[in-house]
Amino acid sequence: MEAFDKFYKKTVEERRAVLAEYANLNEEEQAFLASTGALSLDKANHMIENTVGIYSLPLGLGMNMLLNEKKYVVPMAMEEPSVVAAQSSGAKLIAQNGGMKGTATDRKMIGQVELINVPDVHVAKEKVIASREKLIAIANGAHPSLQKRGGGAVDLQVRTAKTVSEETLFIVHLLVDTKEAMGANMVNTMVETLAPELEILTDGTANMRILSNLVDEATATVTCRLSPLSLATKTQSGEWVRDRIIAAYEFADADIYRAATHNKGIMNGIDAVIMAFGNDWRAVEAASHAYAARTGSYKPMSKWSKDRQGYLVGELTLPMPVAFVGGSIGIHPIASLSKKIARVESAKELAMLVCAVGLTQNLAALKALVTEGIQRGHMSLQAKSLAMTAGANAHEIEQVAQFLQESKQLNVMAAKAYIATLRSKK
Ligand code: MEV
C-alpha cells in the first residue's frame, strides 16, 4: 500500500499509473479509466430505453480501509466533494485502532405474494404451511439453474397485515438464497410462478407478486473500537470528542430530523461504493431506510457508545442486497474494474465492505461536526466547485478557488467577477 502514499497529492495520470500497477490493469482497463465514459454508447443503448448519451461521475479511491485484517482500496463514484477525503481520513483513524470487524449473514432475498379476498385466513394459513415443501419445489422449478449453483428457494412464511379499513391481508414470503446475484429477477419469476398455486390453496386472488426490498435476511454488520487518545484534537481531549460523538448519536436517536441527516452521511459512503460496483443503489437505499424504521419509528442506522475501557464503539447493521454477478455488473466496465481494485471476492465480502465504508463516513462526519464543524474541511473543494460553476476553465480553477477561500467569499457571483478580472488582464 506504500504506492498509495500521498495519493491525493499526485496528478490524475500518476494516480492511474499507481492503480494500474496495484490492480494489474491491462491496457483496455487503463483506457476505460482514461475515458470519460467507459460505458460504450452501444451498451448504454441496450441497457435502457430512449438512450441519448452517457452520464458520468468522478471515480475516486478511498484509502486506508482495514476490514477483518484485510487492506482495501475502495472505489467510489460520487459527485459530492469531501466524501472520498472523509473516507480516507476516517478509515486511517479506524485502522490505527485495529480496523473494522465485519460479519455477514447468509443471503436470503424475500419475494412477496399478496392474496386478496381470502375467505378464511386461518384455514388458508394452515393449507399453505402444510404445502410448504411443494410450494418451494414449484418456486425452484421456475429457476433450476439457481439450485444447481447451491441456492434456490429455501423457506416459505405466512404473514398477515391490517389495512386502514381493518381488512386482513394475507401475505406469503418466499425466501430465496440468490448466491452471488442480487436476484431480483429470479425472485420475481419465482413468486409469479407460485401465485396460481397459492390462489388455489387460499381461495383468494393473487394481487402483488414482487420482491421485498426490506431484505432483513441478508444483513451485514460492522463494528469499530477507538481509543479516546486517538480522538483527541489540538484543543479537545479524546474523552471529550468521544462523549460528543455519543451525544450526536443520541440526538439522532431522539430526533427524526437529525436521524435523516445522520443516515444521509452513512449513505454518502454506501451509495458511492454501490455505484462504483454497478449495483442497484435504489435497492440499497430502500433497504437501509426501511431497516432504520423497522421498529415503527425512524432511527439512526449506526450506534455509538462507550465500552468499559472507555473506548468509543461504533456499530452498523444494514440489509445489503448487493450483487457480485449479474445485472449491470457484467456490462459496465467500471463495475468489473471495481472488483479488481477492491480485491473483493464475494457478495458477502462486498456487503461488509459497503457497510464498513458507511460507518467510516459516519465517524468522519460526526467527528468533524462535534469538533471544528464541517465547513472548514469542505471549503477548498467547495471553492473548486464554485469556480467550475462560475465557468472557470481547467487552468483557472485552482486560482479562482484560492481567491474565494482567501477572500472568504464562497459564492458564484464573486467567482464570476474574479474570472472576469483574470481574463481582462490577459
Ligand atoms: C453531508 O453530505 C453529510 C453530513 O450532513 C452527515 C451528518 O451530518 O452526519 C455531514
Tab-separated table of C-alpha atoms and ligand atoms in Angstrom:
chain	number	residue	atom	x	y	z
A	1	MET	CA	0.000	0.000	0.000
A	2	GLU	CA	3.045	2.317	0.186
A	3	ALA	CA	2.485	3.093	-3.502
A	4	PHE	CA	-0.649	4.912	-2.413
A	5	ASP	CA	1.201	7.239	-0.024
A	6	LYS	CA	0.112	10.859	-0.524
A	7	PHE	CA	-2.156	9.633	-3.309
A	8	TYR	CA	-4.208	12.827	-3.106
A	9	LYS	CA	-1.142	14.900	-3.957
A	10	LYS	CA	-0.496	13.063	-7.232
A	11	THR	CA	-1.848	14.080	-10.630
A	12	VAL	CA	-4.677	12.026	-12.121
A	13	GLU	CA	-2.178	10.366	-14.509
A	14	GLU	CA	0.198	9.480	-11.652
A	15	ARG	CA	-2.679	8.015	-9.667
A	16	ARG	CA	-3.744	5.906	-12.622
A	17	ALA	CA	-0.226	4.580	-13.026
A	18	VAL	CA	-0.103	3.567	-9.339
A	19	LEU	CA	-3.500	1.910	-9.618
A	20	ALA	CA	-2.663	0.093	-12.864
A	21	GLU	CA	0.344	-1.472	-11.147
A	22	TYR	CA	-1.533	-2.333	-7.941
A	23	ALA	CA	-4.627	-3.804	-9.599
A	24	ASN	CA	-2.728	-5.285	-12.523
A	25	LEU	CA	-4.892	-3.465	-15.053
A	26	ASN	CA	-4.461	-4.360	-18.712
A	27	GLU	CA	-4.322	-1.723	-21.440
A	28	GLU	CA	-8.017	-1.875	-22.156
A	29	GLU	CA	-8.850	-1.399	-18.481
A	30	GLN	CA	-6.469	1.527	-18.217
A	31	ALA	CA	-8.155	3.045	-21.254
A	32	PHE	CA	-11.528	2.751	-19.500
A	33	LEU	CA	-10.200	4.846	-16.640
A	34	ALA	CA	-8.733	7.397	-19.025
A	35	SER	CA	-12.011	7.828	-20.902
A	36	THR	CA	-14.830	9.957	-19.523
A	37	GLY	CA	-17.409	7.327	-20.395
A	38	ALA	CA	-16.106	3.777	-20.008
A	39	LEU	CA	-19.554	2.515	-20.903
A	40	SER	CA	-19.957	2.433	-24.672
A	41	LEU	CA	-22.940	4.156	-26.231
A	42	ASP	CA	-23.859	0.866	-27.841
A	43	LYS	CA	-24.093	-0.911	-24.490
A	44	ALA	CA	-25.867	2.063	-22.928
A	45	ASN	CA	-28.427	1.914	-25.704
A	46	HIS	CA	-29.199	-1.695	-24.804
A	47	MET	CA	-29.414	-1.009	-21.086
A	48	ILE	CA	-32.325	1.429	-21.012
A	49	GLU	CA	-34.879	2.906	-23.367
A	50	ASN	CA	-34.561	6.193	-25.260
A	51	THR	CA	-30.803	6.466	-24.606
A	52	VAL	CA	-29.390	9.765	-25.806
A	53	GLY	CA	-25.995	9.814	-24.091
A	54	ILE	CA	-23.975	8.768	-21.060
A	55	TYR	CA	-23.952	10.430	-17.654
A	56	SER	CA	-20.570	10.269	-15.971
A	57	LEU	CA	-19.353	10.877	-12.419
A	58	PRO	CA	-15.892	11.110	-10.836
A	59	LEU	CA	-14.461	7.774	-9.698
A	60	GLY	CA	-12.202	8.216	-6.668
A	61	LEU	CA	-10.346	5.825	-4.384
A	62	GLY	CA	-10.915	5.700	-0.634
A	63	MET	CA	-7.674	4.819	1.147
A	64	ASN	CA	-6.671	3.127	4.399
A	65	MET	CA	-9.601	0.748	4.826
A	66	LEU	CA	-8.752	-2.170	7.101
A	67	LEU	CA	-11.571	-4.671	7.469
A	68	ASN	CA	-11.174	-8.094	9.083
A	69	GLU	CA	-7.378	-7.658	8.875
A	70	LYS	CA	-7.519	-7.109	5.108
A	71	LYS	CA	-6.491	-3.829	3.476
A	72	TYR	CA	-8.764	-2.389	0.813
A	73	VAL	CA	-8.571	0.339	-1.771
A	74	VAL	CA	-12.193	1.397	-2.138
A	75	PRO	CA	-13.584	2.616	-5.494
A	76	MET	CA	-16.190	5.324	-5.012
A	77	ALA	CA	-18.325	7.033	-7.674
A	78	MET	CA	-19.502	10.332	-6.270
A	79	GLU	CA	-20.223	13.935	-7.180
A	80	GLU	CA	-20.075	15.396	-3.651
A	81	PRO	CA	-16.779	16.970	-2.568
A	82	SER	CA	-15.213	15.700	0.687
A	83	VAL	CA	-16.756	12.218	0.746
A	84	VAL	CA	-13.640	10.457	-0.564
A	85	ALA	CA	-11.335	12.595	1.587
A	86	ALA	CA	-13.502	11.880	4.657
A	87	GLN	CA	-13.363	8.186	3.793
A	88	SER	CA	-9.587	8.109	3.727
A	89	SER	CA	-9.149	10.076	6.953
A	90	GLY	CA	-11.877	8.178	8.830
A	91	ALA	CA	-10.506	4.822	7.676
A	92	LYS	CA	-6.993	5.854	8.738
A	93	LEU	CA	-8.201	6.600	12.257
A	94	ILE	CA	-10.086	3.296	12.436
A	95	ALA	CA	-7.112	1.361	11.003
A	96	GLN	CA	-4.840	2.893	13.666
A	97	ASN	CA	-7.249	1.417	16.190
A	98	GLY	CA	-7.133	-2.101	14.741
A	99	GLY	CA	-9.559	-1.674	11.858
A	100	MET	CA	-13.164	-2.627	11.267
A	101	LYS	CA	-14.612	-6.020	12.160
A	102	GLY	CA	-17.335	-7.329	9.898
A	103	THR	CA	-19.749	-10.240	9.583
A	104	ALA	CA	-22.463	-11.032	7.078
A	105	THR	CA	-25.420	-13.393	7.301
A	106	ASP	CA	-26.250	-15.897	4.594
A	107	ARG	CA	-28.095	-14.030	1.903
A	108	LYS	CA	-31.785	-14.685	1.536
A	109	MET	CA	-33.922	-12.399	-0.600
A	110	ILE	CA	-37.648	-12.162	0.069
A	111	GLY	CA	-40.369	-12.472	-2.558
A	112	GLN	CA	-43.899	-11.436	-1.599
A	113	VAL	CA	-47.251	-12.680	-2.839
A	114	GLU	CA	-50.218	-10.690	-1.583
A	115	LEU	CA	-53.540	-12.578	-1.669
A	116	ILE	CA	-56.763	-10.643	-1.512
A	117	ASN	CA	-60.341	-11.767	-0.791
A	118	VAL	CA	-59.144	-14.798	1.171
A	119	PRO	CA	-62.389	-16.091	2.759
A	120	ASP	CA	-60.794	-17.759	5.795
A	121	VAL	CA	-57.318	-16.549	6.704
A	122	HIS	CA	-56.767	-19.281	9.341
A	123	VAL	CA	-57.691	-22.130	7.027
A	124	ALA	CA	-55.606	-20.591	4.237
A	125	LYS	CA	-52.603	-20.292	6.545
A	126	GLU	CA	-52.819	-23.964	7.578
A	127	LYS	CA	-53.114	-25.107	3.968
A	128	VAL	CA	-50.170	-23.005	2.779
A	129	ILE	CA	-47.956	-24.168	5.637
A	130	ALA	CA	-48.937	-27.806	5.041
A	131	SER	CA	-47.939	-27.382	1.360
A	132	ARG	CA	-44.647	-25.652	2.157
A	133	GLU	CA	-42.379	-28.270	0.546
A	134	LYS	CA	-44.487	-28.473	-2.606
A	135	LEU	CA	-44.584	-24.660	-2.940
A	136	ILE	CA	-40.820	-24.384	-2.523
A	137	ALA	CA	-40.384	-27.046	-5.213
A	138	ILE	CA	-42.685	-25.120	-7.590
A	139	ALA	CA	-40.644	-21.956	-6.999
A	140	ASN	CA	-37.384	-23.795	-7.642
A	141	GLY	CA	-38.842	-25.288	-10.810
A	142	ALA	CA	-39.005	-21.735	-12.167
A	143	HIS	CA	-35.234	-21.321	-11.762
A	144	PRO	CA	-33.492	-24.713	-11.728
A	145	SER	CA	-30.079	-23.216	-12.527
A	146	LEU	CA	-30.018	-21.405	-9.189
A	147	GLN	CA	-30.398	-24.699	-7.319
A	148	LYS	CA	-27.568	-26.166	-9.384
A	149	ARG	CA	-25.402	-23.312	-8.082
A	150	GLY	CA	-26.297	-24.287	-4.496
A	151	GLY	CA	-29.021	-21.680	-3.998
A	152	GLY	CA	-32.742	-21.516	-4.625
A	153	ALA	CA	-35.935	-21.077	-2.655
A	154	VAL	CA	-35.286	-22.322	0.887
A	155	ASP	CA	-38.236	-21.280	3.012
A	156	LEU	CA	-41.775	-20.001	2.980
A	157	GLN	CA	-43.567	-17.919	5.600
A	158	VAL	CA	-47.104	-16.606	6.024
A	159	ARG	CA	-47.755	-13.126	7.355
A	160	THR	CA	-50.853	-11.041	7.852
A	161	ALA	CA	-51.288	-7.276	7.979
A	162	LYS	CA	-54.277	-4.997	8.537
A	163	THR	CA	-55.338	-2.298	6.093
A	164	VAL	CA	-56.701	1.068	7.287
A	165	SER	CA	-60.194	-0.346	6.864
A	166	GLU	CA	-59.272	-3.266	9.152
A	167	GLU	CA	-59.212	-5.775	6.315
A	168	THR	CA	-56.782	-8.636	6.910
A	169	LEU	CA	-54.185	-9.066	4.202
A	170	PHE	CA	-52.727	-12.497	3.552
A	171	ILE	CA	-49.072	-12.340	2.561
A	172	VAL	CA	-46.733	-15.164	1.632
A	173	HIS	CA	-42.974	-14.668	1.809
A	174	LEU	CA	-40.698	-16.854	-0.254
A	175	LEU	CA	-37.102	-16.828	0.960
A	176	VAL	CA	-34.552	-17.346	-1.786
A	177	ASP	CA	-30.833	-17.870	-1.493
A	178	THR	CA	-29.669	-15.985	-4.587
A	179	LYS	CA	-25.972	-16.815	-4.064
A	180	GLU	CA	-23.752	-14.161	-5.657
A	181	ALA	CA	-26.553	-12.391	-7.533
A	182	MET	CA	-28.885	-9.740	-6.172
A	183	GLY	CA	-31.581	-11.942	-7.625
A	184	ALA	CA	-34.496	-9.543	-8.154
A	185	ASN	CA	-35.438	-11.129	-11.483
A	186	MET	CA	-35.109	-14.678	-10.156
A	187	VAL	CA	-37.272	-13.919	-7.127
A	188	ASN	CA	-39.882	-12.117	-9.220
A	189	THR	CA	-40.116	-15.070	-11.616
A	190	MET	CA	-40.461	-17.459	-8.681
A	191	VAL	CA	-43.284	-15.567	-6.965
A	192	GLU	CA	-45.146	-15.131	-10.238
A	193	THR	CA	-44.883	-18.894	-10.821
A	194	LEU	CA	-46.049	-19.632	-7.290
A	195	ALA	CA	-49.077	-17.324	-7.309
A	196	PRO	CA	-51.622	-19.614	-9.097
A	197	GLU	CA	-50.958	-22.466	-6.645
A	198	LEU	CA	-51.376	-20.051	-3.726
A	199	GLU	CA	-54.682	-18.854	-5.164
A	200	ILE	CA	-55.939	-22.460	-5.215
A	201	LEU	CA	-54.775	-23.126	-1.650
A	202	THR	CA	-56.159	-19.906	-0.163
A	203	ASP	CA	-59.247	-19.454	-2.316
A	204	GLY	CA	-58.057	-15.889	-2.757
A	205	THR	CA	-56.699	-13.781	-5.603
A	206	ALA	CA	-53.008	-13.017	-6.025
A	207	ASN	CA	-52.518	-9.275	-6.361
A	208	MET	CA	-48.889	-8.205	-5.817
A	209	ARG	CA	-46.088	-10.639	-6.719
A	210	ILE	CA	-42.750	-8.958	-6.264
A	211	LEU	CA	-39.507	-8.919	-4.285
A	212	SER	CA	-39.455	-7.006	-0.992
A	213	ASN	CA	-36.629	-4.507	-0.726
A	214	LEU	CA	-36.559	-4.898	3.041
A	215	VAL	CA	-34.035	-7.734	2.830
A	216	ASP	CA	-33.583	-8.284	6.555
A	217	GLU	CA	-32.465	-11.869	5.873
A	218	ALA	CA	-29.303	-10.602	4.150
A	219	THR	CA	-27.571	-8.232	6.539
A	220	ALA	CA	-24.000	-7.194	7.184
A	221	THR	CA	-22.675	-5.866	10.481
A	222	VAL	CA	-19.521	-3.864	11.088
A	223	THR	CA	-18.025	-2.578	14.309
A	224	CYS	CA	-15.057	-0.464	15.271
A	225	ARG	CA	-13.499	0.463	18.584
A	226	LEU	CA	-11.415	3.594	19.085
A	227	SER	CA	-9.237	4.661	21.981
A	228	PRO	CA	-10.083	8.110	23.353
A	229	LEU	CA	-6.435	9.091	22.877
A	230	SER	CA	-6.735	8.632	19.122
A	231	LEU	CA	-9.711	11.006	19.028
A	232	ALA	CA	-8.002	13.948	20.713
A	233	THR	CA	-7.618	17.176	18.734
A	234	LYS	CA	-5.262	20.096	19.353
A	235	THR	CA	-7.790	21.702	21.653
A	236	GLN	CA	-10.089	18.884	22.838
A	237	SER	CA	-9.356	15.755	24.825
A	238	GLY	CA	-10.192	12.375	23.323
A	239	GLU	CA	-12.747	11.720	26.066
A	240	TRP	CA	-14.472	14.992	25.172
A	241	VAL	CA	-14.617	14.100	21.469
A	242	ARG	CA	-15.844	10.579	22.295
A	243	ASP	CA	-18.628	11.884	24.527
A	244	ARG	CA	-19.707	14.453	21.940
A	245	ILE	CA	-19.869	11.746	19.230
A	246	ILE	CA	-22.057	9.662	21.544
A	247	ALA	CA	-24.190	12.748	22.223
A	248	ALA	CA	-24.526	13.273	18.451
A	249	TYR	CA	-25.765	9.696	18.120
A	250	GLU	CA	-28.230	10.237	20.968
A	251	PHE	CA	-29.501	13.357	19.210
A	252	ALA	CA	-30.157	11.286	16.056
A	253	ASP	CA	-31.831	8.590	18.154
A	254	ALA	CA	-34.153	11.149	19.740
A	255	ASP	CA	-34.919	13.342	16.725
A	256	ILE	CA	-36.009	12.209	13.269
A	257	TYR	CA	-34.790	15.440	11.639
A	258	ARG	CA	-31.269	14.701	12.796
A	259	ALA	CA	-31.634	10.928	12.126
A	260	ALA	CA	-32.288	11.688	8.447
A	261	THR	CA	-29.038	13.684	8.177
A	262	HIS	CA	-27.039	11.197	10.265
A	263	ASN	CA	-28.178	8.448	7.903
A	264	LYS	CA	-27.564	10.563	4.808
A	265	GLY	CA	-23.920	10.784	5.873
A	266	ILE	CA	-23.768	6.970	6.088
A	267	MET	CA	-25.379	6.632	2.657
A	268	ASN	CA	-22.811	9.065	1.211
A	269	GLY	CA	-20.252	6.299	1.502
A	270	ILE	CA	-22.550	3.380	0.822
A	271	ASP	CA	-24.027	4.776	-2.387
A	272	ALA	CA	-20.618	5.754	-3.734
A	273	VAL	CA	-19.338	2.176	-3.440
A	274	ILE	CA	-22.588	0.664	-4.666
A	275	MET	CA	-22.445	2.900	-7.753
A	276	ALA	CA	-18.793	2.074	-8.430
A	277	PHE	CA	-19.728	-1.616	-8.341
A	278	GLY	CA	-22.573	-1.107	-10.836
A	279	ASN	CA	-25.106	-2.198	-8.223
A	280	ASP	CA	-28.695	-1.079	-7.646
A	281	TRP	CA	-28.282	1.854	-5.247
A	282	ARG	CA	-32.049	2.441	-5.039
A	283	ALA	CA	-32.453	-1.087	-3.655
A	284	VAL	CA	-29.768	-0.449	-1.041
A	285	GLU	CA	-31.285	2.951	-0.145
A	286	ALA	CA	-34.783	1.451	0.185
A	287	ALA	CA	-33.495	-1.459	2.271
A	288	SER	CA	-31.417	0.748	4.558
A	289	HIS	CA	-34.104	3.317	5.318
A	290	ALA	CA	-36.828	0.692	5.798
A	291	TYR	CA	-34.500	-1.180	8.174
A	292	ALA	CA	-33.835	2.074	10.063
A	293	ALA	CA	-37.607	2.375	10.575
A	294	ARG	CA	-38.254	-1.269	11.407
A	295	THR	CA	-39.340	-0.542	14.999
A	296	GLY	CA	-42.046	1.812	13.756
A	297	SER	CA	-40.011	4.981	14.219
A	298	TYR	CA	-37.156	6.137	12.008
A	299	LYS	CA	-33.832	5.714	13.819
A	300	PRO	CA	-30.112	6.293	13.168
A	301	MET	CA	-28.662	3.356	11.246
A	302	SER	CA	-25.486	3.307	13.344
A	303	LYS	CA	-24.946	3.321	17.082
A	304	TRP	CA	-22.109	4.957	19.052
A	305	SER	CA	-21.403	4.083	22.686
A	306	LYS	CA	-18.520	3.667	25.101
A	307	ASP	CA	-17.331	0.366	26.489
A	308	ARG	CA	-15.977	-0.485	29.960
A	309	GLN	CA	-12.479	0.603	28.997
A	310	GLY	CA	-13.803	3.972	27.863
A	311	TYR	CA	-13.288	3.202	24.164
A	312	LEU	CA	-15.670	4.598	21.586
A	313	VAL	CA	-17.583	1.756	19.922
A	314	GLY	CA	-19.359	2.153	16.591
A	315	GLU	CA	-21.758	-0.409	15.121
A	316	LEU	CA	-23.730	-0.585	11.918
A	317	THR	CA	-26.037	-3.348	10.705
A	318	LEU	CA	-27.842	-2.962	7.407
A	319	PRO	CA	-29.590	-5.167	4.883
A	320	MET	CA	-27.198	-5.308	1.965
A	321	PRO	CA	-28.763	-6.699	-1.221
A	322	VAL	CA	-25.581	-6.411	-3.249
A	323	ALA	CA	-24.777	-8.383	-6.344
A	324	PHE	CA	-21.399	-9.752	-7.242
A	325	VAL	CA	-22.556	-11.176	-10.560
A	326	GLY	CA	-25.423	-10.384	-12.920
A	327	GLY	CA	-27.270	-7.179	-13.729
A	328	SER	CA	-25.147	-4.297	-14.923
A	329	ILE	CA	-22.036	-5.705	-13.203
A	330	GLY	CA	-21.151	-7.768	-16.220
A	331	ILE	CA	-21.949	-4.909	-18.578
A	332	HIS	CA	-20.422	-1.784	-17.063
A	333	PRO	CA	-16.619	-1.883	-17.419
A	334	ILE	CA	-16.106	0.200	-14.269
A	335	ALA	CA	-18.064	-2.348	-12.211
A	336	SER	CA	-15.634	-5.101	-13.232
A	337	LEU	CA	-12.696	-2.783	-12.601
A	338	SER	CA	-14.015	-2.013	-9.125
A	339	LYS	CA	-13.857	-5.710	-8.260
A	340	LYS	CA	-10.213	-5.797	-9.297
A	341	ILE	CA	-9.371	-2.585	-7.472
A	342	ALA	CA	-11.045	-3.568	-4.200
A	343	ARG	CA	-9.938	-7.224	-4.485
A	344	VAL	CA	-13.328	-8.313	-3.238
A	345	GLU	CA	-14.229	-11.927	-3.907
A	346	SER	CA	-17.852	-12.450	-2.969
A	347	ALA	CA	-21.168	-10.725	-2.406
A	348	LYS	CA	-20.801	-11.241	1.355
A	349	GLU	CA	-17.397	-9.592	1.373
A	350	LEU	CA	-18.740	-6.704	-0.692
A	351	ALA	CA	-21.692	-6.325	1.705
A	352	MET	CA	-19.293	-5.994	4.662
A	353	LEU	CA	-17.051	-3.564	2.803
A	354	VAL	CA	-20.006	-1.357	1.863
A	355	CYS	CA	-21.163	-1.228	5.495
A	356	ALA	CA	-17.612	-0.521	6.659
A	357	VAL	CA	-17.487	2.472	4.324
A	358	GLY	CA	-20.867	3.662	5.665
A	359	LEU	CA	-19.689	3.527	9.277
A	360	THR	CA	-16.393	5.207	8.394
A	361	GLN	CA	-18.244	8.088	6.715
A	362	ASN	CA	-20.449	8.419	9.752
A	363	LEU	CA	-17.472	8.605	12.111
A	364	ALA	CA	-15.681	11.146	9.921
A	365	ALA	CA	-18.792	13.347	9.709
A	366	LEU	CA	-19.634	13.158	13.419
A	367	LYS	CA	-16.044	13.834	14.480
A	368	ALA	CA	-15.827	16.868	12.210
A	369	LEU	CA	-19.248	18.134	13.273
A	370	VAL	CA	-18.577	17.929	17.029
A	371	THR	CA	-15.110	19.475	16.731
A	372	GLU	CA	-14.235	22.039	14.066
A	373	GLY	CA	-17.550	21.860	12.157
A	374	ILE	CA	-17.967	20.511	8.667
A	375	GLN	CA	-17.392	23.653	6.622
A	376	ARG	CA	-13.674	24.133	7.198
A	377	GLY	CA	-12.738	20.795	5.700
A	378	HIS	CA	-15.196	21.305	2.861
A	379	MET	CA	-14.002	24.777	1.979
A	380	SER	CA	-11.292	24.055	-0.568
A	381	LEU	CA	-13.375	21.531	-2.520
A	382	GLN	CA	-16.419	23.741	-2.277
A	383	ALA	CA	-14.382	26.651	-3.656
A	384	LYS	CA	-13.329	24.483	-6.610
A	385	SER	CA	-16.947	23.505	-7.295
A	386	LEU	CA	-17.965	27.161	-7.210
A	387	ALA	CA	-15.151	28.076	-9.587
A	388	MET	CA	-16.340	25.407	-12.048
A	389	THR	CA	-19.981	26.502	-11.683
A	390	ALA	CA	-18.925	30.057	-12.453
A	391	GLY	CA	-17.306	28.862	-15.679
A	392	ALA	CA	-13.605	28.717	-14.763
A	393	ASN	CA	-11.659	26.597	-17.220
A	394	ALA	CA	-9.175	23.888	-16.219
A	395	HIS	CA	-6.178	26.190	-15.714
A	396	GLU	CA	-8.199	28.835	-13.850
A	397	ILE	CA	-9.903	26.574	-11.279
A	398	GLU	CA	-7.078	26.488	-8.689
A	399	GLN	CA	-6.518	30.235	-8.847
A	400	VAL	CA	-10.201	31.105	-8.572
A	401	ALA	CA	-10.685	28.632	-5.712
A	402	GLN	CA	-7.733	30.121	-3.849
A	403	PHE	CA	-9.132	33.617	-4.270
A	404	LEU	CA	-12.570	32.549	-2.986
A	405	GLN	CA	-11.086	30.922	0.097
A	406	GLU	CA	-8.709	33.725	0.931
A	407	SER	CA	-11.319	36.422	0.450
A	408	LYS	CA	-13.880	34.270	2.310
A	409	GLN	CA	-16.385	34.896	-0.485
A	410	LEU	CA	-17.708	31.428	-1.178
A	411	ASN	CA	-20.276	32.341	-3.789
A	412	VAL	CA	-20.708	32.109	-7.548
A	413	MET	CA	-21.025	35.865	-8.073
A	414	ALA	CA	-17.621	36.515	-6.527
A	415	ALA	CA	-16.181	33.682	-8.609
A	416	LYS	CA	-17.629	35.091	-11.836
A	417	ALA	CA	-16.336	38.583	-11.067
A	418	TYR	CA	-12.858	37.213	-10.335
A	419	ILE	CA	-12.806	35.146	-13.547
A	420	ALA	CA	-13.734	38.282	-15.497
A	421	THR	CA	-10.861	40.212	-13.851
A	422	LEU	CA	-8.425	37.391	-14.604
A	423	ARG	CA	-9.452	37.278	-18.242
A	424	SER	CA	-9.390	41.057	-18.679
A	425	LYS	CA	-5.726	41.045	-17.597
A	426	LYS	CA	-4.731	38.747	-20.441
B	1	MEV	C1	-23.307	15.740	4.215
B	1	MEV	O1	-23.391	15.177	2.905
B	1	MEV	C2	-23.437	14.667	5.268
B	1	MEV	C3	-23.468	15.181	6.711
B	1	MEV	O2	-24.517	16.145	6.850
B	1	MEV	C4	-23.718	13.991	7.607
B	1	MEV	C5	-24.016	14.330	9.052
B	1	MEV	O3	-24.486	15.446	9.349
B	1	MEV	O4	-23.802	13.438	9.891
B	1	MEV	C6	-22.187	15.870	7.070
